[in-house]
């Protein structure tokens, strides 16, 4: 058996089409939708990600301002930049790019992002509201996990989902969104004992650990759905996920590819959120 490939590309294209339509309608009504990306790192993969967001934004008619504070920016300078953008009526969405300089805590600083402009769900208020089942922007990656499952018609109600990773940007919010969809969720992390026993008992495995090859065939039940969130750069300039795709594809029922799975949907949703934030 070879797993069905759960591509994210078609879904991302559909989201982009709707986003472009919304941005055009807002422009016709006098609002140019704008996203601001605050950067305080010289990290090359972060720079690559920011360039890809700016390019994707341009394609759907959204402006993207990159506010580069430099790799030695202080927490106060980052907070002030976020507060300034929050007060700027021309900016509709704000993201704080990580990593940040040593001593700067992303979750704390993101509290300075206005809730209504928090399009990547980084403000702890957004995560708290998500946990409480109240409306808020979810981190785009977590939202992309659920969107891909929905797009491919994977049932969640009553099913056991193992989320591998407990970060604020992916694992925790994904767990909340999946709970809201009536899944039975187990959150696994680096201190989890016998990870394989837990994931192999799940109907759906969401791998978000940032560890290439972590999820092997032994971690997956026959016929299970595997969502690979991992994006790990390889030495030859490529990208691999957290799933040992060749062997897992022999046992899983369905598997997202890397690249071309969660990644494109994440970027598309981030921009979609930005048009929502700009909509009166
Ligand atoms: P993180 O480093 O903040 O968190 C990793 C989590 O994985 C931690 O909670 C840790 O406990 C857990 N973990 C680490 N090793 C483990 C192990 N051996 N067994 C079980 N759990 C383990 O990372 P993150 O920001 O949550 O990102 C996770 C991955 O998702 C990375 O590869 C990142 O590049 C990727 N990512 C992808 C997108 C996208 O759009 N596709 C967006 C954000 C992050």
Short mmCIF file of C-alpha atoms and ligand atoms in Angstrom, two decimals:
data_model
loop_
_atom_site.label_atom_id
_atom_site.label_comp_id
_atom_site.label_asym_id
_atom_site.label_seq_id
_atom_site.Cartn_x
_atom_site.Cartn_y
_atom_site.Cartn_z
CA UNK A 1 0.00 0.00 0.00
CA UNK A 2 1.24 3.50 -0.76
CA UNK A 3 -0.21 6.46 1.10
CA UNK A 4 -2.39 8.98 -0.68
CA UNK A 5 -0.50 12.27 -1.06
CA UNK A 6 -2.33 15.09 0.73
CA UNK A 7 -1.08 18.03 -1.32
CA UNK A 8 -1.53 21.52 0.05
CA UNK A 9 -1.00 23.27 -3.28
CA UNK A 10 -4.56 23.20 -4.63
CA UNK A 11 -6.01 24.33 -1.30
CA UNK A 12 -3.40 27.11 -1.06
CA UNK A 13 -4.33 28.27 -4.58
CA UNK A 14 -8.03 28.40 -3.68
CA UNK A 15 -7.28 30.40 -0.52
CA UNK A 16 -5.05 32.76 -2.54
CA UNK A 17 -7.82 33.34 -5.09
CA UNK A 18 -10.28 34.30 -2.36
CA UNK A 19 -7.65 36.46 -0.64
CA UNK A 20 -6.88 38.33 -3.87
CA UNK A 21 -10.60 38.94 -4.42
CA UNK A 22 -10.96 40.30 -0.90
CA UNK A 23 -7.85 42.50 -1.23
CA UNK A 24 -9.16 43.88 -4.55
CA UNK A 25 -12.57 44.64 -3.03
CA UNK A 26 -10.93 46.40 -0.09
CA UNK A 27 -8.69 48.39 -2.48
CA UNK A 28 -11.75 49.44 -4.49
CA UNK A 29 -13.26 50.70 -1.24
CA UNK A 30 -10.10 52.70 -0.49
CA UNK A 31 -8.14 50.32 1.76
CA UNK A 32 -4.77 48.97 0.65
CA UNK A 33 -4.26 45.87 2.75
CA UNK A 34 -0.87 45.83 4.44
CA UNK A 35 1.09 43.29 6.48
CA UNK A 36 4.11 44.31 8.57
CA UNK A 37 6.84 41.81 9.39
CA UNK A 38 9.13 42.70 12.28
CA UNK A 39 12.56 41.09 12.00
CA UNK A 40 15.37 41.09 14.57
CA UNK A 41 17.67 38.35 13.33
CA UNK A 42 20.32 37.71 10.71
CA UNK A 43 19.13 34.10 10.41
CA UNK A 44 19.22 33.06 6.74
CA UNK A 45 16.21 30.72 6.82
CA UNK A 46 14.19 33.47 8.49
CA UNK A 47 15.24 35.88 5.71
CA UNK A 48 14.17 33.29 3.12
CA UNK A 49 10.78 32.91 4.82
CA UNK A 50 10.24 36.69 4.98
CA UNK A 51 11.09 37.05 1.27
CA UNK A 52 8.62 34.29 0.44
CA UNK A 53 5.86 36.02 2.45
CA UNK A 54 6.56 39.35 0.72
CA UNK A 55 6.43 37.68 -2.70
CA UNK A 56 3.21 35.83 -1.88
CA UNK A 57 1.66 39.04 -0.52
CA UNK A 58 2.50 40.95 -3.70
CA UNK A 59 0.81 38.24 -5.80
CA UNK A 60 -2.51 38.70 -3.99
CA UNK A 61 -2.35 42.50 -3.87
CA UNK A 62 -1.29 42.86 -0.24
CA UNK A 63 1.51 45.25 0.72
CA UNK A 64 4.28 43.88 2.92
CA UNK A 65 6.57 46.14 4.97
CA UNK A 66 9.61 44.44 6.46
CA UNK A 67 10.74 46.29 9.57
CA UNK A 68 14.29 45.09 10.16
CA UNK A 69 15.49 46.10 13.62
CA UNK A 70 18.81 44.27 13.35
CA UNK A 71 20.09 41.19 15.16
CA UNK A 72 21.12 43.23 18.22
CA UNK A 73 17.72 44.84 18.78
CA UNK A 74 16.70 45.11 22.44
CA UNK A 75 13.38 43.76 23.74
CA UNK A 76 12.29 47.38 24.35
CA UNK A 77 13.02 48.34 20.74
CA UNK A 78 11.06 45.32 19.48
CA UNK A 79 8.14 46.09 21.78
CA UNK A 80 8.14 49.74 20.68
CA UNK A 81 8.13 48.77 16.99
CA UNK A 82 5.19 46.39 17.53
CA UNK A 83 3.29 49.04 19.50
CA UNK A 84 3.93 51.63 16.76
CA UNK A 85 2.65 49.31 14.04
CA UNK A 86 -0.34 48.40 16.21
CA UNK A 87 -1.27 52.09 16.35
CA UNK A 88 -0.69 52.64 12.60
CA UNK A 89 -4.02 52.70 10.79
CA UNK A 90 -2.34 51.81 7.46
CA UNK A 91 -1.13 48.44 8.84
CA UNK A 92 -3.67 45.61 9.14
CA UNK A 93 -1.59 42.59 10.10
CA UNK A 94 1.61 42.24 12.12
CA UNK A 95 3.94 39.30 12.53
CA UNK A 96 7.00 39.02 14.72
CA UNK A 97 9.57 36.87 13.00
CA UNK A 98 11.64 34.43 15.09
CA UNK A 99 14.33 33.75 16.17
CA UNK A 100 14.82 36.84 18.31
CA UNK A 101 18.01 38.11 19.98
CA UNK A 102 19.01 36.33 23.21
CA UNK A 103 16.93 37.55 26.13
CA UNK A 104 13.91 38.50 24.01
CA UNK A 105 10.94 36.22 24.73
CA UNK A 106 8.67 36.04 21.66
CA UNK A 107 5.50 35.21 23.64
CA UNK A 108 6.04 38.22 25.91
CA UNK A 109 6.87 40.70 23.15
CA UNK A 110 3.99 39.53 20.98
CA UNK A 111 1.69 40.88 23.68
CA UNK A 112 2.46 44.27 22.10
CA UNK A 113 0.76 43.22 18.84
CA UNK A 114 -2.78 44.64 18.74
CA UNK A 115 -5.19 41.69 19.08
CA UNK A 116 -7.08 42.65 15.90
CA UNK A 117 -3.83 42.70 13.88
CA UNK A 118 -2.42 39.50 15.36
CA UNK A 119 -2.76 37.56 12.09
CA UNK A 120 -0.34 34.80 13.14
CA UNK A 121 -1.90 34.31 16.57
CA UNK A 122 1.29 35.21 18.45
CA UNK A 123 -0.20 37.42 21.16
CA UNK A 124 -0.86 35.20 24.22
CA UNK A 125 -4.35 36.72 24.28
CA UNK A 126 -5.04 34.99 20.95
CA UNK A 127 -3.85 31.61 22.24
CA UNK A 128 -5.87 32.06 25.43
CA UNK A 129 -9.02 32.87 23.49
CA UNK A 130 -8.37 29.89 21.20
CA UNK A 131 -8.09 27.67 24.27
CA UNK A 132 -11.35 29.14 25.58
CA UNK A 133 -13.11 28.46 22.27
CA UNK A 134 -13.45 32.19 21.50
CA UNK A 135 -12.80 33.83 18.11
CA UNK A 136 -9.16 34.75 17.49
CA UNK A 137 -6.64 34.34 14.71
CA UNK A 138 -4.94 30.97 15.13
CA UNK A 139 -1.27 30.69 14.23
CA UNK A 140 -1.35 30.12 10.47
CA UNK A 141 0.55 26.82 10.66
CA UNK A 142 -1.85 25.33 13.20
CA UNK A 143 -4.81 26.53 11.13
CA UNK A 144 -3.19 25.00 8.03
CA UNK A 145 -3.07 21.57 9.68
CA UNK A 146 -6.83 21.56 10.21
CA UNK A 147 -7.51 23.15 6.81
CA UNK A 148 -5.59 20.38 4.99
CA UNK A 149 -7.41 17.67 6.94
CA UNK A 150 -10.75 19.31 6.09
CA UNK A 151 -9.85 19.85 2.45
CA UNK A 152 -9.08 16.16 2.02
CA UNK A 153 -12.18 15.08 3.93
CA UNK A 154 -10.37 13.47 6.87
CA UNK A 155 -12.86 12.96 9.69
CA UNK A 156 -11.81 14.33 13.09
CA UNK A 157 -14.79 13.84 15.40
CA UNK A 158 -14.07 11.12 17.92
CA UNK A 159 -10.74 10.22 16.36
CA UNK A 160 -7.45 10.01 18.19
CA UNK A 161 -4.98 12.65 17.00
CA UNK A 162 -1.40 12.59 18.29
CA UNK A 163 0.29 15.99 17.99
CA UNK A 164 4.07 15.70 18.25
CA UNK A 165 5.39 19.05 19.49
CA UNK A 166 4.09 21.49 22.10
CA UNK A 167 5.36 24.86 20.85
CA UNK A 168 3.24 27.98 21.15
CA UNK A 169 3.24 28.46 17.37
CA UNK A 170 2.31 24.95 16.24
CA UNK A 171 1.72 22.12 18.71
CA UNK A 172 -0.40 23.83 21.37
CA UNK A 173 -2.67 25.84 19.07
CA UNK A 174 -3.08 22.83 16.76
CA UNK A 175 -4.16 20.77 19.78
CA UNK A 176 -6.79 23.39 20.69
CA UNK A 177 -8.14 23.59 17.14
CA UNK A 178 -8.35 19.78 16.95
CA UNK A 179 -10.11 19.59 20.33
CA UNK A 180 -12.60 22.11 19.01
CA UNK A 181 -13.22 19.69 16.18
CA UNK A 182 -14.06 16.96 18.70
CA UNK A 183 -10.90 14.94 18.20
CA UNK A 184 -9.34 13.13 21.16
CA UNK A 185 -5.95 14.80 21.29
CA UNK A 186 -2.69 13.58 22.81
CA UNK A 187 0.12 16.15 22.85
CA UNK A 188 3.59 14.56 22.75
CA UNK A 189 6.93 16.30 23.25
CA UNK A 190 10.62 15.76 23.83
CA UNK A 191 10.06 14.20 27.27
CA UNK A 192 7.26 11.88 26.17
CA UNK A 193 7.99 8.25 27.02
CA UNK A 194 7.51 5.71 24.23
CA UNK A 195 6.44 8.14 21.55
CA UNK A 196 5.95 5.32 19.02
CA UNK A 197 3.39 3.54 21.22
CA UNK A 198 1.29 6.72 21.41
CA UNK A 199 1.53 7.79 17.78
CA UNK A 200 0.94 4.22 16.55
CA UNK A 201 -2.37 4.22 18.42
CA UNK A 202 -3.53 7.41 16.66
CA UNK A 203 -5.82 7.79 13.65
CA UNK A 204 -4.00 11.01 12.74
CA UNK A 205 -0.41 11.98 13.54
CA UNK A 206 0.63 15.64 13.34
CA UNK A 207 4.43 15.84 13.33
CA UNK A 208 5.70 19.26 14.43
CA UNK A 209 8.97 18.63 16.23
CA UNK A 210 11.59 19.97 13.82
CA UNK A 211 13.44 16.62 13.88
CA UNK A 212 14.05 15.08 10.45
CA UNK A 213 13.11 11.41 10.31
CA UNK A 214 11.56 11.37 13.81
CA UNK A 215 8.36 9.66 12.66
CA UNK A 216 9.19 6.27 11.17
CA UNK A 217 7.00 3.39 10.00
CA UNK A 218 7.06 2.07 13.59
CA UNK A 219 5.33 5.28 14.74
CA UNK A 220 2.34 4.95 12.43
CA UNK A 221 -0.70 2.66 12.44
CA UNK A 222 -1.64 1.02 9.13
CA UNK A 223 -3.96 3.37 7.24
CA UNK A 224 -3.41 6.37 9.55
CA UNK A 225 -3.22 9.95 8.27
CA UNK A 226 0.10 11.75 8.78
CA UNK A 227 0.47 15.53 8.61
CA UNK A 228 4.11 16.54 8.37
CA UNK A 229 4.59 20.10 9.62
CA UNK A 230 8.38 19.87 9.88
CA UNK A 231 10.48 22.02 7.59
CA UNK A 232 14.10 21.08 8.08
CA UNK A 233 16.71 22.44 5.68
CA UNK A 234 19.09 19.85 4.22
CA UNK A 235 22.78 20.36 3.45
CA UNK A 236 22.11 20.42 -0.29
CA UNK A 237 19.64 23.31 0.05
CA UNK A 238 16.50 21.16 0.07
CA UNK A 239 13.79 20.74 2.65
CA UNK A 240 12.64 17.64 4.57
CA UNK A 241 9.90 17.13 7.10
CA UNK A 242 9.83 15.27 10.41
CA UNK A 243 8.52 12.12 8.77
CA UNK A 244 10.67 9.41 7.16
CA UNK A 245 8.42 9.75 4.13
CA UNK A 246 9.61 6.74 2.07
CA UNK A 247 8.94 4.18 4.80
CA UNK A 248 5.88 5.88 6.31
CA UNK A 249 4.24 6.07 2.87
CA UNK A 250 4.28 2.24 2.84
CA UNK A 251 2.10 2.01 5.94
CA UNK A 252 0.11 5.27 6.30
CA UNK A 253 -3.19 5.78 4.49
CA UNK A 254 -2.40 9.41 3.66
CA UNK A 255 0.60 11.69 4.08
CA UNK A 256 1.34 15.37 3.40
CA UNK A 257 4.45 16.00 1.28
CA UNK A 258 7.33 18.31 2.25
CA UNK A 259 7.56 20.64 0.46
CA UNK A 260 4.07 21.18 -0.94
CA UNK A 261 1.93 20.20 2.04
CA UNK A 262 1.41 22.35 5.14
CA UNK A 263 3.86 25.08 4.01
CA UNK A 264 1.94 26.64 1.10
CA UNK A 265 -1.34 26.51 3.05
CA UNK A 266 0.32 28.31 5.98
CA UNK A 267 1.45 31.24 3.85
CA UNK A 268 -1.90 31.43 2.09
CA UNK A 269 -3.80 31.48 5.40
CA UNK A 270 -1.53 34.15 6.87
CA UNK A 271 -2.48 36.47 4.01
CA UNK A 272 -6.13 35.43 4.21
CA UNK A 273 -6.08 36.37 7.91
CA UNK A 274 -4.60 39.74 6.94
CA UNK A 275 -7.55 40.51 4.66
CA UNK A 276 -9.90 39.50 7.49
CA UNK A 277 -8.06 41.91 9.80
CA UNK A 278 -8.49 44.68 7.21
CA UNK A 279 -12.20 44.05 6.76
CA UNK A 280 -14.28 46.53 8.78
P1 LIG B 1 10.00 24.21 18.38
O1 LIG B 1 11.44 23.86 18.37
O2 LIG B 1 9.54 25.47 19.01
O3 LIG B 1 9.20 23.02 19.08
C1 LIG B 1 9.48 21.70 18.81
C2 LIG B 1 8.62 20.82 19.68
O4 LIG B 1 8.91 19.47 19.35
C3 LIG B 1 8.88 20.98 21.16
O5 LIG B 1 7.64 21.11 21.83
C4 LIG B 1 9.58 19.70 21.58
O6 LIG B 1 9.19 19.25 22.87
C5 LIG B 1 9.13 18.71 20.51
N1 LIG B 1 10.16 17.71 20.24
C6 LIG B 1 11.46 17.93 19.93
N2 LIG B 1 12.11 16.74 19.80
C7 LIG B 1 11.20 15.77 20.03
C8 LIG B 1 11.27 14.36 20.04
N3 LIG B 1 12.42 13.72 19.80
N4 LIG B 1 10.15 13.67 20.33
C9 LIG B 1 8.98 14.32 20.58
N5 LIG B 1 8.86 15.67 20.56
C10 LIG B 1 9.96 16.38 20.30
O7 LIG B 1 9.53 24.12 16.85
P2 LIG B 1 8.23 24.73 16.12
O8 LIG B 1 8.42 26.19 15.92
O9 LIG B 1 7.01 24.25 16.79
O10 LIG B 1 8.35 24.05 14.70
C11 LIG B 1 8.28 22.64 14.57
C12 LIG B 1 8.60 22.28 13.13
O11 LIG B 1 7.60 22.85 12.30
C13 LIG B 1 9.93 22.83 12.62
O12 LIG B 1 10.48 21.92 11.68
C14 LIG B 1 9.51 24.10 11.91
O13 LIG B 1 10.44 24.47 10.89
C15 LIG B 1 8.21 23.65 11.31
N6 LIG B 1 7.31 24.75 10.98
C16 LIG B 1 6.72 24.69 9.77
C17 LIG B 1 5.86 25.68 9.36
C18 LIG B 1 5.19 25.57 8.03
O14 LIG B 1 4.61 26.51 7.54
N7 LIG B 1 5.22 24.40 7.38
C19 LIG B 1 5.61 26.77 10.21
C20 LIG B 1 6.18 26.79 11.48
C21 LIG B 1 7.04 25.76 11.86
#
